[in-house]
mmCIF file of C-alpha atoms in Angstrom:
data_model
loop_
_atom_site.group_PDB
_atom_site.id
_atom_site.type_symbol
_atom_site.label_atom_id
_atom_site.label_comp_id
_atom_site.label_asym_id
_atom_site.label_seq_id
_atom_site.Cartn_x
_atom_site.Cartn_y
_atom_site.Cartn_z
ATOM 1 C CA UNK A 1 0.000 0.000 0.000
ATOM 2 C CA UNK A 2 1.589 3.269 -1.076
ATOM 3 C CA UNK A 3 1.038 6.316 1.078
ATOM 4 C CA UNK A 4 -0.904 9.125 -0.659
ATOM 5 C CA UNK A 5 0.909 12.459 -1.046
ATOM 6 C CA UNK A 6 -1.231 14.201 1.599
ATOM 7 C CA UNK A 7 -0.643 11.313 4.030
ATOM 8 C CA UNK A 8 3.080 11.685 3.343
ATOM 9 C CA UNK A 9 2.966 15.459 3.896
ATOM 10 C CA UNK A 10 1.084 15.081 7.200
ATOM 11 C CA UNK A 11 3.045 11.972 8.278
ATOM 12 C CA UNK A 12 -0.100 9.834 8.486
ATOM 13 C CA UNK A 13 -0.062 6.072 9.087
ATOM 14 C CA UNK A 14 -2.603 3.436 7.962
ATOM 15 C CA UNK A 15 -5.612 3.187 10.286
ATOM 16 C CA UNK A 16 -7.032 -0.287 11.125
ATOM 17 C CA UNK A 17 -10.524 0.823 9.975
ATOM 18 C CA UNK A 18 -9.162 2.133 6.644
ATOM 19 C CA UNK A 19 -7.785 5.508 5.662
ATOM 20 C CA UNK A 20 -4.790 7.265 7.205
ATOM 21 C CA UNK A 21 -4.324 9.028 10.553
ATOM 22 C CA UNK A 22 -2.040 10.642 13.096
ATOM 23 C CA UNK A 23 -2.769 11.878 16.600
ATOM 24 C CA UNK A 24 -2.028 15.591 16.661
ATOM 25 C CA UNK A 25 -3.036 16.449 20.223
ATOM 26 C CA UNK A 26 -3.962 14.907 23.567
ATOM 27 C CA UNK A 27 -5.218 16.993 26.459
ATOM 28 C CA UNK A 28 -2.766 17.121 29.355
ATOM 29 C CA UNK A 29 -5.789 16.897 31.673
ATOM 30 C CA UNK A 30 -6.829 13.325 32.489
ATOM 31 C CA UNK A 31 -10.126 11.787 33.537
ATOM 32 C CA UNK A 32 -10.711 8.541 35.419
ATOM 33 C CA UNK A 33 -13.402 6.425 33.762
ATOM 34 C CA UNK A 34 -16.028 4.622 35.887
ATOM 35 C CA UNK A 35 -14.057 1.355 35.496
ATOM 36 C CA UNK A 36 -10.890 3.015 36.855
ATOM 37 C CA UNK A 37 -9.014 3.428 33.546
ATOM 38 C CA UNK A 38 -7.430 6.833 32.923
ATOM 39 C CA UNK A 39 -7.742 8.752 29.621
ATOM 40 C CA UNK A 40 -6.923 12.277 28.455
ATOM 41 C CA UNK A 41 -10.088 14.374 28.579
ATOM 42 C CA UNK A 42 -9.849 14.651 24.760
ATOM 43 C CA UNK A 43 -7.665 13.666 21.793
ATOM 44 C CA UNK A 44 -7.485 14.944 18.216
ATOM 45 C CA UNK A 45 -6.358 13.287 14.983
ATOM 46 C CA UNK A 46 -6.017 14.056 11.306
ATOM 47 C CA UNK A 47 -7.917 11.429 9.282
ATOM 48 C CA UNK A 48 -7.476 11.148 5.520
ATOM 49 C CA UNK A 49 -9.785 9.079 3.356
ATOM 50 C CA UNK A 50 -8.573 9.068 -0.266
ATOM 51 C CA UNK A 51 -11.160 9.293 -3.061
ATOM 52 C CA UNK A 52 -12.910 5.974 -3.679
ATOM 53 C CA UNK A 53 -11.909 4.455 -0.320
ATOM 54 C CA UNK A 54 -14.095 3.645 2.667
ATOM 55 C CA UNK A 55 -13.687 2.663 6.292
ATOM 56 C CA UNK A 56 -14.983 -0.475 7.997
ATOM 57 C CA UNK A 57 -17.870 -0.465 10.447
ATOM 58 C CA UNK A 58 -16.453 0.331 13.873
ATOM 59 C CA UNK A 59 -17.391 1.944 17.155
ATOM 60 C CA UNK A 60 -15.604 3.886 19.844
ATOM 61 C CA UNK A 61 -16.457 4.027 23.562
ATOM 62 C CA UNK A 62 -16.334 7.873 23.582
ATOM 63 C CA UNK A 63 -18.145 10.675 21.790
ATOM 64 C CA UNK A 64 -16.472 11.697 18.533
ATOM 65 C CA UNK A 65 -16.710 14.965 16.622
ATOM 66 C CA UNK A 66 -15.768 14.985 12.915
ATOM 67 C CA UNK A 67 -14.521 18.373 11.644
ATOM 68 C CA UNK A 68 -14.165 18.991 7.889
ATOM 69 C CA UNK A 69 -10.809 20.287 6.663
ATOM 70 C CA UNK A 70 -10.744 19.512 2.927
ATOM 71 C CA UNK A 71 -12.975 17.589 0.510
ATOM 72 C CA UNK A 72 -15.938 15.649 1.842
ATOM 73 C CA UNK A 73 -16.637 12.318 3.492
ATOM 74 C CA UNK A 74 -19.935 10.455 3.646
ATOM 75 C CA UNK A 75 -20.311 9.363 7.271
ATOM 76 C CA UNK A 76 -22.864 6.638 8.063
ATOM 77 C CA UNK A 77 -24.145 5.710 11.518
ATOM 78 C CA UNK A 78 -25.576 2.265 12.245
ATOM 79 C CA UNK A 79 -26.998 2.447 15.768
ATOM 80 C CA UNK A 80 -25.692 1.043 19.031
ATOM 81 C CA UNK A 81 -26.788 -2.619 18.871
ATOM 82 C CA UNK A 82 -24.315 -5.522 18.848
ATOM 83 C CA UNK A 83 -23.961 -5.155 15.057
ATOM 84 C CA UNK A 84 -24.683 -2.201 12.747
ATOM 85 C CA UNK A 85 -28.400 -1.749 12.087
ATOM 86 C CA UNK A 86 -30.513 0.883 10.364
ATOM 87 C CA UNK A 87 -28.175 3.319 8.655
ATOM 88 C CA UNK A 88 -28.407 7.108 8.721
ATOM 89 C CA UNK A 89 -25.877 9.380 7.110
ATOM 90 C CA UNK A 90 -24.588 12.820 6.386
ATOM 91 C CA UNK A 91 -21.850 14.344 4.310
ATOM 92 C CA UNK A 92 -19.121 16.085 6.294
ATOM 93 C CA UNK A 93 -17.602 18.821 4.157
ATOM 94 C CA UNK A 94 -17.407 22.537 3.527
ATOM 95 C CA UNK A 95 -19.993 22.981 0.734
ATOM 96 C CA UNK A 96 -22.893 24.203 2.869
ATOM 97 C CA UNK A 97 -24.973 25.062 -0.235
ATOM 98 C CA UNK A 98 -24.849 21.353 -1.177
ATOM 99 C CA UNK A 99 -26.114 20.320 2.260
ATOM 100 C CA UNK A 100 -22.745 19.280 3.672
ATOM 101 C CA UNK A 101 -22.102 19.879 7.365
ATOM 102 C CA UNK A 102 -18.734 21.163 8.638
ATOM 103 C CA UNK A 103 -19.031 19.134 11.857
ATOM 104 C CA UNK A 104 -20.801 15.898 12.770
ATOM 105 C CA UNK A 105 -21.087 14.102 16.082
ATOM 106 C CA UNK A 106 -20.911 10.331 16.537
ATOM 107 C CA UNK A 107 -22.220 9.435 20.007
ATOM 108 C CA UNK A 108 -20.238 6.983 22.125
ATOM 109 C CA UNK A 109 -20.903 3.338 21.266
ATOM 110 C CA UNK A 110 -22.568 4.016 17.895
ATOM 111 C CA UNK A 111 -21.436 2.067 14.831
ATOM 112 C CA UNK A 112 -19.906 4.281 12.153
ATOM 113 C CA UNK A 113 -18.260 3.942 8.776
ATOM 114 C CA UNK A 114 -17.441 6.053 5.764
ATOM 115 C CA UNK A 115 -18.374 5.260 2.193
ATOM 116 C CA UNK A 116 -16.449 6.286 -0.918
ATOM 117 C CA UNK A 117 -16.761 9.708 -2.495
ATOM 118 C CA UNK A 118 -15.070 11.122 -5.585
ATOM 119 C CA UNK A 119 -12.766 13.429 -3.595
ATOM 120 C CA UNK A 120 -10.033 13.024 -1.007
ATOM 121 C CA UNK A 121 -11.359 13.921 2.429
ATOM 122 C CA UNK A 122 -9.285 15.322 5.261
ATOM 123 C CA UNK A 123 -11.063 15.675 8.584
ATOM 124 C CA UNK A 124 -10.045 16.132 12.177
ATOM 125 C CA UNK A 125 -11.651 13.836 14.733
ATOM 126 C CA UNK A 126 -11.934 14.995 18.329
ATOM 127 C CA UNK A 127 -12.700 12.208 20.828
ATOM 128 C CA UNK A 128 -13.771 12.803 24.436
ATOM 129 C CA UNK A 129 -12.870 11.163 26.741
ATOM 130 C CA UNK A 130 -9.680 10.638 24.766
ATOM 131 C CA UNK A 131 -9.311 7.827 22.255
ATOM 132 C CA UNK A 132 -7.524 4.596 23.106
ATOM 133 C CA UNK A 133 -7.451 1.518 20.854
ATOM 134 C CA UNK A 134 -8.634 -0.497 23.889
ATOM 135 C CA UNK A 135 -11.990 1.289 23.394
ATOM 136 C CA UNK A 136 -12.141 0.636 19.614
ATOM 137 C CA UNK A 137 -14.163 -2.199 18.064
ATOM 138 C CA UNK A 138 -14.253 -3.272 14.418
ATOM 139 C CA UNK A 139 -17.345 -5.099 13.171
ATOM 140 C CA UNK A 140 -16.704 -8.842 13.262
ATOM 141 C CA UNK A 141 -15.955 -10.303 9.835
ATOM 142 C CA UNK A 142 -18.937 -11.997 8.227
ATOM 143 C CA UNK A 143 -18.743 -14.727 5.592
#
């Protein structure tokens, strides 16, 4: 897999869900979760999804805010059941006249994925409490 030019410029690595990412910030303030684990109060990443690519269904144990930077990404939500269910979606981008939204929230524990568009999409994702791969779940593979 060759790294796209924008991923190279921003020093992004492959993300397990698809696309490319790099953590750019973690709050120095920490929070203790109800189960005793400690997380930063928030974290921020760059996330690049090249044109024609998508991400796998996944969910995160914290609220996530997608913030458009360049291009557009079609974000789908699939509920909070054991597996993705009824899908709703919105396009995160900067063309407000076309109905795109510059920010979109994914509530904690809700399945999410992106579907391909015809443009590269660069977004920032803010997660609170802060993201940790221990709180990340990919949809189980189905045959």
